[in-house]
Amino acid sequence: MPLFQKYIGIDYSGAERPDSRIRGLAVAGASGDGSCHLLICPQYKSDRNLSIPDSKSHLWSRRNIYLWLRDQLLTSSERMIVGLDYGLSYPLTALDRLQLTDWDSFLSWSRRTWKTTRLTMKDSKQQVDYLNSTEKRLVEREFVPSTKSVMDLDRVSGMQGAVSYSTHTGLPWIGRLRRYQQHYGMKVHFWPYDGVNIPDDHHVIVEGYPSLYRRRMQQEDWSATMSEHERDASYIARWMQERDQADTLLAYLALPTLSADEHRMIRREGWVLGCL
């Protein structure tokens, strides 16, 4: 029996400003009946003072993704799983250096350090005494070695596929969702930071990796007219949908192949859904 009724894939970008409508952001939604479609950005009160060209009115901004996702998690009667295409934590070695003992302390540090809910990534970097690193988390080292480090802010490993900007512009918004969960009773489970056993009545937020899913799925006609970012969002949503409808998604969430020590580790540095 499927665990979810809605599957949301979000392809992310750290480009431009938090309110900028950019093509590097895309949101796709799939449902239990097999359908999947791209979602258009709704209009919010925060957009009223912005000059948005008609040609970009359908595009998303990082702020609007946060607002839309917050509202969905608060009001949706259909249980959903949301896959985000960026890192949600640092490697354990970096967390230890920063003396951050759990994910909540990491989110608090990230919110204090990176002002990317109001600044560009470039401007935020200029205000932070950060240590660039190419360190990787366990899941990146062992399962998706082609990915770049979430800490490689100077992009010494190359621009293509760099996830560091997406990570550091996305984390402060995740921190806001976490506060809604803790203070307003939002029924959302941040996997695997809240553990791998998920309450039946909770939505779930996971870290996705579209390149991993693309290799496991046939490229069909649905992707022919899409941009790269729209395809990646769709791959996340479709892969979760297909696995859940085949009753195999639970194993990817339970991670039975990891040791007890590894389970403790991933509650701090996270995991990518689909790596088993």
mmCIF file of C-alpha atoms in Angstrom, residues 42-264:
data_model
loop_
_atom_site.group_PDB
_atom_site.id
_atom_site.type_symbol
_atom_site.label_atom_id
_atom_site.label_comp_id
_atom_site.label_asym_id
_atom_site.label_seq_id
_atom_site.Cartn_x
_atom_site.Cartn_y
_atom_site.Cartn_z
ATOM 1 C CA PRO A 42 1.509 31.474 -7.310
ATOM 2 C CA GLN A 43 1.454 35.171 -6.531
ATOM 3 C CA TYR A 44 2.100 36.340 -2.964
ATOM 4 C CA LYS A 45 1.713 39.663 -1.158
ATOM 5 C CA SER A 46 5.504 39.909 -0.958
ATOM 6 C CA ASP A 47 5.568 40.172 -4.779
ATOM 7 C CA ARG A 48 3.516 43.390 -4.902
ATOM 8 C CA ASN A 49 6.477 45.730 -4.568
ATOM 9 C CA LEU A 50 8.564 43.831 -7.098
ATOM 10 C CA SER A 51 8.824 44.573 -10.783
ATOM 11 C CA ILE A 52 8.320 41.164 -12.400
ATOM 12 C CA PRO A 53 8.286 40.964 -16.211
ATOM 13 C CA ASP A 54 5.407 38.994 -17.706
ATOM 14 C CA SER A 55 7.943 36.609 -19.227
ATOM 15 C CA LYS A 56 9.040 35.605 -15.707
ATOM 16 C CA SER A 57 5.725 35.686 -13.842
ATOM 17 C CA HIS A 58 5.391 31.887 -13.988
ATOM 18 C CA LEU A 59 8.892 31.291 -12.603
ATOM 19 C CA TRP A 60 9.719 30.620 -8.969
ATOM 20 C CA SER A 61 11.805 32.563 -6.485
ATOM 21 C CA ARG A 62 13.421 30.978 -3.441
ATOM 22 C CA ARG A 63 11.156 32.988 -1.141
ATOM 23 C CA ASN A 64 8.033 31.830 -2.963
ATOM 24 C CA ILE A 65 9.146 28.197 -2.865
ATOM 25 C CA TYR A 66 9.446 28.536 0.902
ATOM 26 C CA LEU A 67 6.020 30.219 1.241
ATOM 27 C CA TRP A 68 4.312 27.682 -1.008
ATOM 28 C CA LEU A 69 5.933 24.707 0.698
ATOM 29 C CA ARG A 70 5.109 26.056 4.160
ATOM 30 C CA ASP A 71 1.453 26.485 3.184
ATOM 31 C CA GLN A 72 1.289 23.016 1.646
ATOM 32 C CA LEU A 73 2.765 21.387 4.739
ATOM 33 C CA LEU A 74 0.350 23.264 6.993
ATOM 34 C CA THR A 75 -2.864 22.718 5.037
ATOM 35 C CA SER A 76 -2.648 19.688 2.721
ATOM 36 C CA SER A 77 -4.944 16.818 3.670
ATOM 37 C CA GLU A 78 -3.002 14.531 1.328
ATOM 38 C CA ARG A 79 0.180 13.074 2.766
ATOM 39 C CA MET A 80 3.184 14.241 0.755
ATOM 40 C CA ILE A 81 6.878 13.594 0.397
ATOM 41 C CA VAL A 82 9.085 16.465 -0.788
ATOM 42 C CA GLY A 83 12.482 15.925 -2.414
ATOM 43 C CA LEU A 84 14.921 18.860 -2.413
ATOM 44 C CA ASP A 85 17.916 18.974 -4.726
ATOM 45 C CA TYR A 86 20.466 20.393 -2.291
ATOM 46 C CA GLY A 87 22.378 19.423 0.838
ATOM 47 C CA LEU A 88 20.686 19.740 4.210
ATOM 48 C CA SER A 89 23.779 19.419 6.385
ATOM 49 C CA TYR A 90 27.606 19.341 6.486
ATOM 50 C CA PRO A 91 30.048 16.421 6.706
ATOM 51 C CA LEU A 92 30.531 15.102 10.230
ATOM 52 C CA THR A 93 34.146 16.288 10.354
ATOM 53 C CA ALA A 94 33.045 19.871 9.687
ATOM 54 C CA LEU A 95 30.226 19.669 12.235
ATOM 55 C CA ASP A 96 32.722 18.503 14.849
ATOM 56 C CA ARG A 97 35.088 21.382 14.051
ATOM 57 C CA LEU A 98 32.202 23.817 14.482
ATOM 58 C CA GLN A 99 31.150 22.031 17.690
ATOM 59 C CA LEU A 100 27.644 21.465 16.346
ATOM 60 C CA THR A 101 26.398 18.338 18.056
ATOM 61 C CA ASP A 102 23.026 17.905 16.337
ATOM 62 C CA TRP A 103 21.075 19.058 13.285
ATOM 63 C CA ASP A 104 19.147 21.741 15.153
ATOM 64 C CA SER A 105 22.344 23.407 16.338
ATOM 65 C CA PHE A 106 23.600 23.265 12.744
ATOM 66 C CA LEU A 107 20.418 24.957 11.452
ATOM 67 C CA SER A 108 20.709 27.666 14.112
ATOM 68 C CA TRP A 109 24.346 28.260 13.183
ATOM 69 C CA SER A 110 23.445 28.356 9.486
ATOM 70 C CA ARG A 111 20.689 30.917 10.090
ATOM 71 C CA ARG A 112 23.023 33.161 12.105
ATOM 72 C CA THR A 113 25.883 32.823 9.630
ATOM 73 C CA TRP A 114 24.333 32.918 6.166
ATOM 74 C CA LYS A 115 21.982 35.839 5.454
ATOM 75 C CA THR A 116 20.718 34.377 2.204
ATOM 76 C CA THR A 117 17.033 34.973 2.928
ATOM 77 C CA ARG A 118 17.721 38.655 2.131
ATOM 78 C CA LEU A 119 21.115 38.757 0.358
ATOM 79 C CA THR A 120 22.635 37.155 -2.709
ATOM 80 C CA MET A 121 25.076 34.338 -2.080
ATOM 81 C CA LYS A 122 27.931 36.560 -3.230
ATOM 82 C CA ASP A 123 27.015 39.338 -0.785
ATOM 83 C CA SER A 124 26.508 36.867 2.050
ATOM 84 C CA LYS A 125 29.922 35.303 1.435
ATOM 85 C CA GLN A 126 31.553 38.715 1.818
ATOM 86 C CA GLN A 127 30.143 38.979 5.347
ATOM 87 C CA VAL A 128 31.263 35.534 6.522
ATOM 88 C CA ASP A 129 34.671 34.249 7.562
ATOM 89 C CA TYR A 130 34.082 30.808 6.071
ATOM 90 C CA LEU A 131 36.465 27.932 5.461
ATOM 91 C CA ASN A 132 36.156 26.514 1.962
ATOM 92 C CA SER A 133 36.345 22.724 1.852
ATOM 93 C CA THR A 134 35.896 19.818 -0.538
ATOM 94 C CA GLU A 135 35.004 17.402 2.272
ATOM 95 C CA LYS A 136 32.077 15.101 1.593
ATOM 96 C CA ARG A 137 29.478 13.345 3.670
ATOM 97 C CA LEU A 138 29.362 9.545 3.918
ATOM 98 C CA VAL A 139 26.570 9.231 1.338
ATOM 99 C CA GLU A 140 28.497 11.385 -1.141
ATOM 100 C CA ARG A 141 31.760 9.491 -0.687
ATOM 101 C CA GLU A 142 30.254 6.032 -0.957
ATOM 102 C CA PHE A 143 27.187 6.344 -3.184
ATOM 103 C CA VAL A 144 27.281 9.520 -5.305
ATOM 104 C CA PRO A 145 31.022 10.333 -5.616
ATOM 105 C CA SER A 146 30.440 12.472 -8.716
ATOM 106 C CA THR A 147 28.669 15.146 -6.696
ATOM 107 C CA LYS A 148 30.531 18.209 -5.409
ATOM 108 C CA SER A 149 30.986 19.054 -1.748
ATOM 109 C CA VAL A 150 28.217 21.111 -0.153
ATOM 110 C CA MET A 151 31.043 23.171 1.435
ATOM 111 C CA ASP A 152 32.919 23.993 -1.784
ATOM 112 C CA LEU A 153 31.804 27.618 -1.882
ATOM 113 C CA ASP A 154 34.802 28.716 -3.947
ATOM 114 C CA ARG A 155 33.963 25.895 -6.368
ATOM 115 C CA VAL A 156 37.522 24.635 -6.609
ATOM 116 C CA SER A 157 36.143 21.300 -7.846
ATOM 117 C CA GLY A 158 34.427 22.997 -10.780
ATOM 118 C CA MET A 159 31.265 24.933 -11.517
ATOM 119 C CA GLN A 160 29.334 22.134 -13.219
ATOM 120 C CA GLY A 161 27.071 20.372 -10.757
ATOM 121 C CA ALA A 162 28.170 22.536 -7.819
ATOM 122 C CA VAL A 163 25.624 22.214 -5.042
ATOM 123 C CA SER A 164 27.215 24.546 -2.494
ATOM 124 C CA TYR A 165 25.330 27.712 -3.509
ATOM 125 C CA SER A 166 21.993 25.882 -3.580
ATOM 126 C CA THR A 167 22.729 24.430 -0.160
ATOM 127 C CA HIS A 168 23.622 27.723 1.519
ATOM 128 C CA THR A 169 20.706 29.636 0.000
ATOM 129 C CA GLY A 170 18.278 26.840 0.877
ATOM 130 C CA LEU A 171 19.311 26.029 4.453
ATOM 131 C CA PRO A 172 17.971 29.225 6.118
ATOM 132 C CA TRP A 173 14.542 28.533 4.625
ATOM 133 C CA ILE A 174 14.709 24.971 5.977
ATOM 134 C CA GLY A 175 15.482 26.512 9.352
ATOM 135 C CA ARG A 176 12.244 28.486 9.135
ATOM 136 C CA LEU A 177 10.259 25.345 8.328
ATOM 137 C CA ARG A 178 11.922 23.622 11.272
ATOM 138 C CA ARG A 179 10.714 26.378 13.588
ATOM 139 C CA TYR A 180 7.155 25.953 12.266
ATOM 140 C CA GLN A 181 7.442 22.247 13.038
ATOM 141 C CA GLN A 182 8.701 22.844 16.559
ATOM 142 C CA HIS A 183 6.569 25.831 17.588
ATOM 143 C CA TYR A 184 3.341 25.533 15.591
ATOM 144 C CA GLY A 185 2.840 21.786 15.409
ATOM 145 C CA MET A 186 3.476 21.426 11.681
ATOM 146 C CA LYS A 187 3.282 17.689 10.997
ATOM 147 C CA VAL A 188 6.447 17.248 8.957
ATOM 148 C CA HIS A 189 9.297 14.788 9.413
ATOM 149 C CA PHE A 190 12.776 15.880 8.327
ATOM 150 C CA TRP A 191 14.372 12.649 7.145
ATOM 151 C CA PRO A 192 16.695 11.237 8.423
ATOM 152 C CA TYR A 193 17.408 13.972 11.008
ATOM 153 C CA ASP A 194 14.228 13.082 12.907
ATOM 154 C CA GLY A 195 15.056 9.381 12.483
ATOM 155 C CA VAL A 196 14.028 6.833 9.885
ATOM 156 C CA ASN A 197 10.786 5.809 11.615
ATOM 157 C CA ILE A 198 8.186 8.254 10.314
ATOM 158 C CA PRO A 199 4.789 8.888 11.965
ATOM 159 C CA ASP A 200 1.939 7.842 9.675
ATOM 160 C CA ASP A 201 0.282 11.268 9.776
ATOM 161 C CA HIS A 202 3.391 13.325 8.921
ATOM 162 C CA HIS A 203 4.581 14.743 5.633
ATOM 163 C CA VAL A 204 8.246 14.068 4.848
ATOM 164 C CA ILE A 205 11.092 16.241 3.569
ATOM 165 C CA VAL A 206 14.096 14.455 2.065
ATOM 166 C CA GLU A 207 17.224 15.284 0.114
ATOM 167 C CA GLY A 208 16.958 14.087 -3.483
ATOM 168 C CA TYR A 209 19.490 13.602 -6.269
ATOM 169 C CA PRO A 210 17.975 13.744 -9.773
ATOM 170 C CA SER A 211 21.057 12.348 -11.552
ATOM 171 C CA LEU A 212 20.716 9.178 -9.482
ATOM 172 C CA TYR A 213 17.052 8.799 -10.417
ATOM 173 C CA ARG A 214 17.612 9.631 -14.089
ATOM 174 C CA ARG A 215 19.953 6.664 -14.468
ATOM 175 C CA ARG A 216 17.221 4.371 -13.136
ATOM 176 C CA MET A 217 14.373 5.677 -15.275
ATOM 177 C CA GLN A 218 13.643 5.611 -18.977
ATOM 178 C CA GLN A 219 13.633 9.031 -20.617
ATOM 179 C CA GLU A 220 10.219 9.324 -22.140
ATOM 180 C CA ASP A 221 8.348 11.874 -24.228
ATOM 181 C CA TRP A 222 7.290 13.836 -21.139
ATOM 182 C CA SER A 223 10.757 15.378 -20.803
ATOM 183 C CA ALA A 224 11.293 16.381 -24.444
ATOM 184 C CA THR A 225 10.184 20.013 -24.135
ATOM 185 C CA MET A 226 11.416 20.646 -20.598
ATOM 186 C CA SER A 227 14.438 22.596 -19.467
ATOM 187 C CA GLU A 228 17.171 20.776 -17.551
ATOM 188 C CA HIS A 229 15.852 22.158 -14.254
ATOM 189 C CA GLU A 230 12.258 21.170 -15.017
ATOM 190 C CA ARG A 231 13.416 17.641 -15.909
ATOM 191 C CA ASP A 232 15.382 17.343 -12.663
ATOM 192 C CA ALA A 233 12.389 18.398 -10.550
ATOM 193 C CA SER A 234 10.250 15.899 -12.461
ATOM 194 C CA TYR A 235 12.762 13.078 -12.004
ATOM 195 C CA ILE A 236 12.641 13.570 -8.234
ATOM 196 C CA ALA A 237 8.839 13.549 -8.107
ATOM 197 C CA ARG A 238 8.446 10.674 -10.579
ATOM 198 C CA TRP A 239 11.063 8.436 -8.941
ATOM 199 C CA MET A 240 9.446 8.781 -5.506
ATOM 200 C CA GLN A 241 6.032 8.188 -7.048
ATOM 201 C CA GLU A 242 7.136 5.067 -8.942
ATOM 202 C CA ARG A 243 8.916 3.529 -5.951
ATOM 203 C CA ASP A 244 6.010 4.198 -3.629
ATOM 204 C CA GLN A 245 3.408 2.814 -6.025
ATOM 205 C CA ALA A 246 5.578 -0.315 -6.338
ATOM 206 C CA ASP A 247 5.686 -0.602 -2.514
ATOM 207 C CA THR A 248 9.493 -0.306 -2.446
ATOM 208 C CA LEU A 249 9.924 3.240 -1.102
ATOM 209 C CA LEU A 250 9.774 2.145 2.544
ATOM 210 C CA ALA A 251 13.099 0.306 2.309
ATOM 211 C CA TYR A 252 14.808 3.442 0.997
ATOM 212 C CA LEU A 253 13.421 5.384 3.958
ATOM 213 C CA ALA A 254 14.233 2.717 6.579
ATOM 214 C CA LEU A 255 17.861 2.238 5.412
ATOM 215 C CA PRO A 256 18.204 -1.329 6.746
ATOM 216 C CA THR A 257 21.700 -1.762 5.283
ATOM 217 C CA LEU A 258 23.287 0.908 7.512
ATOM 218 C CA SER A 259 24.951 0.030 10.815
ATOM 219 C CA ALA A 260 23.856 1.465 14.161
ATOM 220 C CA ASP A 261 26.834 3.852 14.101
ATOM 221 C CA GLU A 262 25.941 4.983 10.576
ATOM 222 C CA HIS A 263 22.333 5.607 11.641
ATOM 223 C CA ARG A 264 23.600 7.840 14.427
#
